[in-house]
Amino acid sequence: STSPSSAQQSIAVLAFTDLSPGKDQEYFSDGIAEEILNALVKIKGLKVAGRTSSFHYKGKNEDLRKIGETLGVAHILEGSVRKQGEKVRITAQLVQAGDGFHLWSETYDGDLADVFELQEQIARKITDELQLVLQGDQQKRLVPVATADPEAYAKFLQASAIFNRRERARVPDAIALLEQAIRLDPAFARAHARLGAFHILAPVYTGAALDASIDAARLHANRAIELMPALAEPHTVLATARRLLRPGG
C-alpha cells in the first residue's frame, strides 16, 4: 500500500453539537471537540485547521464539501455529545470532504470519569484512518489526563467557554469556577494556567487592580509550570505580566 499524500493528511474539527436533554451542556460539547483538536495538532505530519476557523461553522448548516474547500482540508470531524448526570455519550464521524462520504462513525459511551479515555479513543481512530505514524510519547497517549476529578474538569470547561468568547461580564464567574476547580484538584495544572490568564485579563475586563492581578497571575502561572513544564499557556501569562509591569516594577 502507498502512504497518503500530505494533502490527504489534513482535518478540521467542527464544534460538537450538544444533544443533552436540557440543551445546557454547550460548554462541555465545545470542550470535548477542542480537546480532540488540540491532541491532533500535536501529531507530526497532520495539518489541522485552527479552532477559530473550524468553530466558525458552529450552528450553521453548511455543506461539508464547501467547508473542506474553504478550510483547505481533506477530512472533517463532526460529532455530538449527550451528557446526562454522570453519563456521557460522544458520537464522532469522520467525513471525506471531497465527496461528503463518511469514512467511519462511532459512538463512545462512558462516565464523566472516562472522558479523557473517550477522547483518546477518538483521536487514535483518526490517526488509524489517516494512516499517521505516531512518534515518541504519542505512541502511548495522545490526550493527557488533565485531572482525575470530573467536577473540576467540568468547571474548567465552563470557565474556558467564557474565556473563548471573551465574555467580559462573566470574567469574575470564570475566576470563581477555576478557583473551585483548584480546590477540588490542587494539582490541576491547566486550571492554574487558565486562572493566571484570567487574572491578566481582569484589569482590562473588570477594572481589577493591576498589581494584584499580576501577582495572582504569576502565582498560578508558576504553579502550572511546576506541575506541567511543557504547558504553553502559563509561559504566555508570565510574558504578558512582564510586559504589563511598570518600569522598574
PDB file of C-alpha atoms in Angstrom:
ATOM      1  CA  SER A   1       0.000   0.000   0.000  1.00  0.00           C
ATOM      2  CA  THR A   2       1.087   3.580  -0.566  1.00  0.00           C
ATOM      3  CA  SER A   3       1.226   6.301   2.031  1.00  0.00           C
ATOM      4  CA  PRO A   4      -1.411   9.026   1.771  1.00  0.00           C
ATOM      5  CA  SER A   5      -0.247  12.360   0.383  1.00  0.00           C
ATOM      6  CA  SER A   6       0.317  15.308   2.703  1.00  0.00           C
ATOM      7  CA  ALA A   7      -2.784  16.947   1.251  1.00  0.00           C
ATOM      8  CA  GLN A   8      -4.830  13.972   2.397  1.00  0.00           C
ATOM      9  CA  GLN A   9      -3.416  14.218   5.913  1.00  0.00           C
ATOM     10  CA  SER A  10      -5.427  17.271   6.865  1.00  0.00           C
ATOM     11  CA  ILE A  11      -8.509  17.748   9.007  1.00  0.00           C
ATOM     12  CA  ALA A  12     -10.898  20.265  10.533  1.00  0.00           C
ATOM     13  CA  VAL A  13     -12.625  19.516  13.830  1.00  0.00           C
ATOM     14  CA  LEU A  14     -16.021  21.189  13.947  1.00  0.00           C
ATOM     15  CA  ALA A  15     -17.748  22.147  17.193  1.00  0.00           C
ATOM     16  CA  PHE A  16     -19.693  19.175  18.508  1.00  0.00           C
ATOM     17  CA  THR A  17     -23.464  19.503  18.907  1.00  0.00           C
ATOM     18  CA  ASP A  18     -24.972  19.466  22.400  1.00  0.00           C
ATOM     19  CA  LEU A  19     -27.658  16.759  22.486  1.00  0.00           C
ATOM     20  CA  SER A  20     -28.073  16.786  26.256  1.00  0.00           C
ATOM     21  CA  PRO A  21     -31.686  16.729  27.469  1.00  0.00           C
ATOM     22  CA  GLY A  22     -31.521  20.240  28.915  1.00  0.00           C
ATOM     23  CA  LYS A  23     -29.525  21.672  25.993  1.00  0.00           C
ATOM     24  CA  ASP A  24     -27.341  23.275  28.656  1.00  0.00           C
ATOM     25  CA  GLN A  25     -24.043  21.470  28.063  1.00  0.00           C
ATOM     26  CA  GLU A  26     -22.713  23.502  25.142  1.00  0.00           C
ATOM     27  CA  TYR A  27     -19.575  24.346  27.094  1.00  0.00           C
ATOM     28  CA  PHE A  28     -18.976  20.609  27.514  1.00  0.00           C
ATOM     29  CA  SER A  29     -19.559  19.645  23.866  1.00  0.00           C
ATOM     30  CA  ASP A  30     -17.345  22.524  22.690  1.00  0.00           C
ATOM     31  CA  GLY A  31     -14.689  21.496  25.183  1.00  0.00           C
ATOM     32  CA  ILE A  32     -14.659  17.882  24.004  1.00  0.00           C
ATOM     33  CA  ALA A  33     -14.176  18.953  20.375  1.00  0.00           C
ATOM     34  CA  GLU A  34     -11.434  21.412  21.329  1.00  0.00           C
ATOM     35  CA  GLU A  35      -9.574  18.790  23.362  1.00  0.00           C
ATOM     36  CA  ILE A  36      -9.575  16.405  20.389  1.00  0.00           C
ATOM     37  CA  LEU A  37      -8.418  19.232  18.108  1.00  0.00           C
ATOM     38  CA  ASN A  38      -5.569  20.070  20.495  1.00  0.00           C
ATOM     39  CA  ALA A  39      -4.482  16.420  20.553  1.00  0.00           C
ATOM     40  CA  LEU A  40      -4.452  16.202  16.755  1.00  0.00           C
ATOM     41  CA  VAL A  41      -2.471  19.444  16.404  1.00  0.00           C
ATOM     42  CA  LYS A  42       0.482  17.778  18.109  1.00  0.00           C
ATOM     43  CA  ILE A  43       0.707  14.936  15.585  1.00  0.00           C
ATOM     44  CA  LYS A  44       3.595  15.363  13.190  1.00  0.00           C
ATOM     45  CA  GLY A  45       2.515  15.314   9.565  1.00  0.00           C
ATOM     46  CA  LEU A  46      -1.132  16.190  10.220  1.00  0.00           C
ATOM     47  CA  LYS A  47      -2.450  19.576   9.118  1.00  0.00           C
ATOM     48  CA  VAL A  48      -5.237  20.757  11.438  1.00  0.00           C
ATOM     49  CA  ALA A  49      -7.457  23.780  10.816  1.00  0.00           C
ATOM     50  CA  GLY A  50      -7.410  26.282  13.678  1.00  0.00           C
ATOM     51  CA  ARG A  51     -10.153  26.381  16.275  1.00  0.00           C
ATOM     52  CA  THR A  52     -11.398  29.826  15.278  1.00  0.00           C
ATOM     53  CA  SER A  53     -11.754  28.787  11.635  1.00  0.00           C
ATOM     54  CA  SER A  54     -13.422  25.441  12.260  1.00  0.00           C
ATOM     55  CA  PHE A  55     -15.720  26.639  15.076  1.00  0.00           C
ATOM     56  CA  HIS A  56     -16.903  29.445  12.790  1.00  0.00           C
ATOM     57  CA  TYR A  57     -19.337  26.904  11.318  1.00  0.00           C
ATOM     58  CA  LYS A  58     -20.944  26.115  14.655  1.00  0.00           C
ATOM     59  CA  GLY A  59     -24.717  26.007  14.331  1.00  0.00           C
ATOM     60  CA  LYS A  60     -24.589  26.566  10.577  1.00  0.00           C
ATOM     61  CA  ASN A  61     -25.997  24.015   8.164  1.00  0.00           C
ATOM     62  CA  GLU A  62     -23.129  24.314   5.710  1.00  0.00           C
ATOM     63  CA  ASP A  63     -22.265  21.678   3.114  1.00  0.00           C
ATOM     64  CA  LEU A  64     -19.257  19.765   4.454  1.00  0.00           C
ATOM     65  CA  ARG A  65     -17.698  19.737   0.995  1.00  0.00           C
ATOM     66  CA  LYS A  66     -17.797  23.537   0.960  1.00  0.00           C
ATOM     67  CA  ILE A  67     -16.319  23.709   4.463  1.00  0.00           C
ATOM     68  CA  GLY A  68     -13.488  21.406   3.421  1.00  0.00           C
ATOM     69  CA  GLU A  69     -12.758  23.527   0.376  1.00  0.00           C
ATOM     70  CA  THR A  70     -12.820  26.771   2.366  1.00  0.00           C
ATOM     71  CA  LEU A  71     -10.564  25.464   5.119  1.00  0.00           C
ATOM     72  CA  GLY A  72      -8.298  23.577   2.731  1.00  0.00           C
ATOM     73  CA  VAL A  73      -8.658  20.198   4.429  1.00  0.00           C
ATOM     74  CA  ALA A  74      -9.352  16.732   3.096  1.00  0.00           C
ATOM     75  CA  HIS A  75     -11.260  15.474   6.141  1.00  0.00           C
ATOM     76  CA  ILE A  76     -13.767  16.820   8.629  1.00  0.00           C
ATOM     77  CA  LEU A  77     -14.565  15.510  12.086  1.00  0.00           C
ATOM     78  CA  GLU A  78     -18.046  16.317  13.321  1.00  0.00           C
ATOM     79  CA  GLY A  79     -19.908  14.929  16.270  1.00  0.00           C
ATOM     80  CA  SER A  80     -22.280  15.331  19.165  1.00  0.00           C
ATOM     81  CA  VAL A  81     -22.205  14.989  22.937  1.00  0.00           C
ATOM     82  CA  ARG A  82     -25.013  13.870  25.189  1.00  0.00           C
ATOM     83  CA  LYS A  83     -24.342  14.391  28.887  1.00  0.00           C
ATOM     84  CA  GLN A  84     -26.857  13.341  31.500  1.00  0.00           C
ATOM     85  CA  GLY A  85     -25.851  13.147  35.116  1.00  0.00           C
ATOM     86  CA  GLU A  86     -22.584  11.217  35.315  1.00  0.00           C
ATOM     87  CA  LYS A  87     -23.080   9.568  31.930  1.00  0.00           C
ATOM     88  CA  VAL A  88     -21.692  10.866  28.662  1.00  0.00           C
ATOM     89  CA  ARG A  89     -22.134   9.691  25.068  1.00  0.00           C
ATOM     90  CA  ILE A  90     -19.892  11.041  22.321  1.00  0.00           C
ATOM     91  CA  THR A  91     -20.701  10.335  18.680  1.00  0.00           C
ATOM     92  CA  ALA A  92     -17.953  11.143  16.178  1.00  0.00           C
ATOM     93  CA  GLN A  93     -17.980  10.976  12.389  1.00  0.00           C
ATOM     94  CA  LEU A  94     -15.033  11.332  10.051  1.00  0.00           C
ATOM     95  CA  VAL A  95     -16.075  12.667   6.650  1.00  0.00           C
ATOM     96  CA  GLN A  96     -14.129  12.826   3.413  1.00  0.00           C
ATOM     97  CA  ALA A  97     -14.502  16.485   2.456  1.00  0.00           C
ATOM     98  CA  GLY A  98     -14.068  15.945  -1.273  1.00  0.00           C
ATOM     99  CA  ASP A  99     -17.277  13.970  -1.714  1.00  0.00           C
ATOM    100  CA  GLY A 100     -19.010  14.191   1.670  1.00  0.00           C
ATOM    101  CA  PHE A 101     -18.834  10.429   2.230  1.00  0.00           C
ATOM    102  CA  HIS A 102     -18.374   9.047   5.737  1.00  0.00           C
ATOM    103  CA  LEU A 103     -15.168   7.137   6.433  1.00  0.00           C
ATOM    104  CA  TRP A 104     -16.392   5.998   9.830  1.00  0.00           C
ATOM    105  CA  SER A 105     -18.914   6.815  12.534  1.00  0.00           C
ATOM    106  CA  GLU A 106     -18.757   5.579  16.094  1.00  0.00           C
ATOM    107  CA  THR A 107     -20.477   6.127  19.426  1.00  0.00           C
ATOM    108  CA  TYR A 108     -18.481   6.134  22.655  1.00  0.00           C
ATOM    109  CA  ASP A 109     -20.242   5.702  26.000  1.00  0.00           C
ATOM    110  CA  GLY A 110     -18.831   6.168  29.467  1.00  0.00           C
ATOM    111  CA  ASP A 111     -18.927   8.026  32.751  1.00  0.00           C
ATOM    112  CA  LEU A 112     -17.583  11.544  33.201  1.00  0.00           C
ATOM    113  CA  ALA A 113     -14.532   9.962  34.810  1.00  0.00           C
ATOM    114  CA  ASP A 114     -13.843   8.273  31.450  1.00  0.00           C
ATOM    115  CA  VAL A 115     -13.940  11.459  29.367  1.00  0.00           C
ATOM    116  CA  PHE A 116     -10.188  11.594  28.631  1.00  0.00           C
ATOM    117  CA  GLU A 117     -10.194   7.946  27.609  1.00  0.00           C
ATOM    118  CA  LEU A 118     -13.118   8.570  25.236  1.00  0.00           C
ATOM    119  CA  GLN A 119     -11.242  11.479  23.648  1.00  0.00           C
ATOM    120  CA  GLU A 120      -8.146   9.295  23.376  1.00  0.00           C
ATOM    121  CA  GLN A 121     -10.103   6.598  21.530  1.00  0.00           C
ATOM    122  CA  ILE A 122     -11.473   9.109  19.021  1.00  0.00           C
ATOM    123  CA  ALA A 123      -8.083  10.710  18.378  1.00  0.00           C
ATOM    124  CA  ARG A 124      -6.445   7.311  17.852  1.00  0.00           C
ATOM    125  CA  LYS A 125      -9.192   6.213  15.484  1.00  0.00           C
ATOM    126  CA  ILE A 126      -8.487   9.290  13.357  1.00  0.00           C
ATOM    127  CA  THR A 127      -4.766   8.537  13.232  1.00  0.00           C
ATOM    128  CA  ASP A 128      -5.571   4.991  12.153  1.00  0.00           C
ATOM    129  CA  GLU A 129      -7.914   6.128   9.392  1.00  0.00           C
ATOM    130  CA  LEU A 130      -5.446   8.701   8.070  1.00  0.00           C
ATOM    131  CA  GLN A 131      -2.546   6.226   8.335  1.00  0.00           C
ATOM    132  CA  LEU A 132      -0.487   8.523  10.526  1.00  0.00           C
ATOM    133  CA  VAL A 133       2.662   7.252  12.193  1.00  0.00           C
ATOM    134  CA  LEU A 134       2.823   8.270  15.844  1.00  0.00           C
ATOM    135  CA  GLN A 135       6.200   9.037  17.360  1.00  0.00           C
ATOM    136  CA  GLY A 136       7.679   9.221  20.841  1.00  0.00           C
ATOM    137  CA  ASP A 137       5.248   9.602  23.727  1.00  0.00           C
ATOM    138  CA  GLN A 138       2.310   9.796  21.296  1.00  0.00           C
ATOM    139  CA  GLN A 139       2.658   6.057  20.819  1.00  0.00           C
ATOM    140  CA  LYS A 140       1.483   5.753  24.417  1.00  0.00           C
ATOM    141  CA  ARG A 141      -1.073   8.557  24.691  1.00  0.00           C
ATOM    142  CA  LEU A 142      -2.473  11.459  22.636  1.00  0.00           C
ATOM    143  CA  VAL A 143      -4.865  13.031  25.146  1.00  0.00           C
ATOM    144  CA  PRO A 144      -3.269  13.627  28.553  1.00  0.00           C
ATOM    145  CA  VAL A 145      -5.359  13.107  31.678  1.00  0.00           C
ATOM    146  CA  ALA A 146      -5.647  16.672  32.924  1.00  0.00           C
ATOM    147  CA  THR A 147      -7.330  15.820  36.215  1.00  0.00           C
ATOM    148  CA  ALA A 148      -8.800  12.797  37.966  1.00  0.00           C
ATOM    149  CA  ASP A 149     -11.719  14.882  39.236  1.00  0.00           C
ATOM    150  CA  PRO A 150     -14.637  15.090  36.732  1.00  0.00           C
ATOM    151  CA  GLU A 151     -16.237  18.006  38.553  1.00  0.00           C
ATOM    152  CA  ALA A 152     -13.006  20.010  38.433  1.00  0.00           C
ATOM    153  CA  TYR A 153     -12.761  19.311  34.708  1.00  0.00           C
ATOM    154  CA  ALA A 154     -16.354  20.425  34.119  1.00  0.00           C
ATOM    155  CA  LYS A 155     -15.677  23.717  35.904  1.00  0.00           C
ATOM    156  CA  PHE A 156     -12.514  24.178  33.837  1.00  0.00           C
ATOM    157  CA  LEU A 157     -14.521  23.722  30.617  1.00  0.00           C
ATOM    158  CA  GLN A 158     -17.189  26.178  31.811  1.00  0.00           C
ATOM    159  CA  ALA A 159     -14.515  28.785  32.513  1.00  0.00           C
ATOM    160  CA  SER A 160     -12.800  28.056  29.202  1.00  0.00           C
ATOM    161  CA  ALA A 161     -16.055  28.693  27.334  1.00  0.00           C
ATOM    162  CA  ILE A 162     -16.154  32.155  28.908  1.00  0.00           C
ATOM    163  CA  PHE A 163     -12.502  32.661  28.001  1.00  0.00           C
ATOM    164  CA  ASN A 164     -13.005  31.673  24.355  1.00  0.00           C
ATOM    165  CA  ARG A 165     -15.953  34.040  23.967  1.00  0.00           C
ATOM    166  CA  ARG A 166     -14.189  36.831  25.881  1.00  0.00           C
ATOM    167  CA  GLU A 167     -17.338  37.485  27.926  1.00  0.00           C
ATOM    168  CA  ARG A 168     -16.214  40.486  29.924  1.00  0.00           C
ATOM    169  CA  ALA A 169     -19.153  40.495  32.301  1.00  0.00           C
ATOM    170  CA  ARG A 170     -18.535  36.864  33.258  1.00  0.00           C
ATOM    171  CA  VAL A 171     -14.805  37.054  33.994  1.00  0.00           C
ATOM    172  CA  PRO A 172     -15.459  37.045  37.784  1.00  0.00           C
ATOM    173  CA  ASP A 173     -17.636  33.945  37.308  1.00  0.00           C
ATOM    174  CA  ALA A 174     -14.845  32.223  35.385  1.00  0.00           C
ATOM    175  CA  ILE A 175     -12.286  33.062  38.070  1.00  0.00           C
ATOM    176  CA  ALA A 176     -14.629  31.622  40.712  1.00  0.00           C
ATOM    177  CA  LEU A 177     -15.126  28.435  38.658  1.00  0.00           C
ATOM    178  CA  LEU A 178     -11.378  27.913  38.287  1.00  0.00           C
ATOM    179  CA  GLU A 179     -10.777  28.562  41.978  1.00  0.00           C
ATOM    180  CA  GLN A 180     -13.369  25.862  42.710  1.00  0.00           C
ATOM    181  CA  ALA A 181     -11.652  23.505  40.256  1.00  0.00           C
ATOM    182  CA  ILE A 182      -8.306  24.032  42.005  1.00  0.00           C
ATOM    183  CA  ARG A 183      -9.857  23.419  45.403  1.00  0.00           C
ATOM    184  CA  LEU A 184     -11.153  20.098  44.070  1.00  0.00           C
ATOM    185  CA  ASP A 185      -7.784  19.255  42.493  1.00  0.00           C
ATOM    186  CA  PRO A 186      -4.863  21.427  43.646  1.00  0.00           C
ATOM    187  CA  ALA A 187      -2.589  19.700  41.078  1.00  0.00           C
ATOM    188  CA  PHE A 188      -4.781  20.627  38.090  1.00  0.00           C
ATOM    189  CA  ALA A 189      -2.097  22.420  36.053  1.00  0.00           C
ATOM    190  CA  ARG A 190      -4.343  23.613  33.222  1.00  0.00           C
ATOM    191  CA  ALA A 191      -6.779  25.169  35.700  1.00  0.00           C
ATOM    192  CA  HIS A 192      -3.906  27.093  37.310  1.00  0.00           C
ATOM    193  CA  ALA A 193      -2.729  28.239  33.869  1.00  0.00           C
ATOM    194  CA  ARG A 194      -6.173  29.377  32.752  1.00  0.00           C
ATOM    195  CA  LEU A 195      -6.756  31.153  36.072  1.00  0.00           C
ATOM    196  CA  GLY A 196      -3.493  33.011  35.534  1.00  0.00           C
ATOM    197  CA  ALA A 197      -4.714  34.051  32.078  1.00  0.00           C
ATOM    198  CA  PHE A 198      -7.965  35.395  33.531  1.00  0.00           C
ATOM    199  CA  HIS A 199      -6.091  37.423  36.142  1.00  0.00           C
ATOM    200  CA  ILE A 200      -4.052  39.007  33.330  1.00  0.00           C
ATOM    201  CA  LEU A 201      -7.312  39.972  31.572  1.00  0.00           C
ATOM    202  CA  ALA A 202      -9.055  41.188  34.725  1.00  0.00           C
ATOM    203  CA  PRO A 203      -7.640  44.774  34.840  1.00  0.00           C
ATOM    204  CA  VAL A 204      -8.933  45.480  31.330  1.00  0.00           C
ATOM    205  CA  TYR A 205     -12.147  43.467  31.518  1.00  0.00           C
ATOM    206  CA  THR A 206     -13.282  44.204  35.088  1.00  0.00           C
ATOM    207  CA  GLY A 207     -11.174  47.128  36.278  1.00  0.00           C
ATOM    208  CA  ALA A 208      -9.320  44.975  38.822  1.00  0.00           C
ATOM    209  CA  ALA A 209      -6.158  46.418  40.369  1.00  0.00           C
ATOM    210  CA  LEU A 210      -3.211  45.830  38.046  1.00  0.00           C
ATOM    211  CA  ASP A 211      -0.569  44.946  40.633  1.00  0.00           C
ATOM    212  CA  ALA A 212      -2.795  42.491  42.497  1.00  0.00           C
ATOM    213  CA  SER A 213      -3.883  40.883  39.233  1.00  0.00           C
ATOM    214  CA  ILE A 214      -0.295  40.462  38.044  1.00  0.00           C
ATOM    215  CA  ASP A 215       0.695  38.924  41.383  1.00  0.00           C
ATOM    216  CA  ALA A 216      -2.180  36.432  41.145  1.00  0.00           C
ATOM    217  CA  ALA A 217      -1.409  35.677  37.503  1.00  0.00           C
ATOM    218  CA  ARG A 218       2.238  34.979  38.304  1.00  0.00           C
ATOM    219  CA  LEU A 219       1.329  32.796  41.274  1.00  0.00           C
ATOM    220  CA  HIS A 220      -0.902  30.497  39.238  1.00  0.00           C
ATOM    221  CA  ALA A 221       1.293  30.521  36.136  1.00  0.00           C
ATOM    222  CA  ASN A 222       4.342  29.478  38.150  1.00  0.00           C
ATOM    223  CA  ARG A 223       2.328  26.753  39.866  1.00  0.00           C
ATOM    224  CA  ALA A 224       1.156  25.471  36.478  1.00  0.00           C
ATOM    225  CA  ILE A 225       4.741  25.326  35.237  1.00  0.00           C
ATOM    226  CA  GLU A 226       5.808  23.410  38.346  1.00  0.00           C
ATOM    227  CA  LEU A 227       3.102  20.855  37.651  1.00  0.00           C
ATOM    228  CA  MET A 228       3.433  20.710  33.849  1.00  0.00           C
ATOM    229  CA  PRO A 229       6.549  22.461  32.477  1.00  0.00           C
ATOM    230  CA  ALA A 230       5.668  21.885  28.816  1.00  0.00           C
ATOM    231  CA  LEU A 231       2.315  23.690  29.081  1.00  0.00           C
ATOM    232  CA  ALA A 232       2.445  26.809  26.889  1.00  0.00           C
ATOM    233  CA  GLU A 233      -0.253  28.980  28.457  1.00  0.00           C
ATOM    234  CA  PRO A 234       1.471  29.797  31.763  1.00  0.00           C
ATOM    235  CA  HIS A 235       4.618  30.918  29.926  1.00  0.00           C
ATOM    236  CA  THR A 236       2.459  33.293  27.879  1.00  0.00           C
ATOM    237  CA  VAL A 237       0.889  34.588  31.088  1.00  0.00           C
ATOM    238  CA  LEU A 238       4.307  35.311  32.604  1.00  0.00           C
ATOM    239  CA  ALA A 239       5.479  37.064  29.446  1.00  0.00           C
ATOM    240  CA  THR A 240       2.362  39.235  29.415  1.00  0.00           C
ATOM    241  CA  ALA A 241       2.775  40.032  33.111  1.00  0.00           C
ATOM    242  CA  ARG A 242       6.348  41.168  32.486  1.00  0.00           C
ATOM    243  CA  ARG A 243       5.181  43.429  29.675  1.00  0.00           C
ATOM    244  CA  LEU A 244       2.450  44.991  31.808  1.00  0.00           C
ATOM    245  CA  LEU A 245       4.685  45.777  34.741  1.00  0.00           C
ATOM    246  CA  ARG A 246       5.572  49.387  35.319  1.00  0.00           C
ATOM    247  CA  PRO A 247       9.200  50.326  34.537  1.00  0.00           C
ATOM    248  CA  GLY A 248      11.295  49.186  37.463  1.00  0.00           C
ATOM    249  CA  GLY A 249       8.378  47.068  38.802  1.00  0.00           C
TER     250      GLY A 249
END
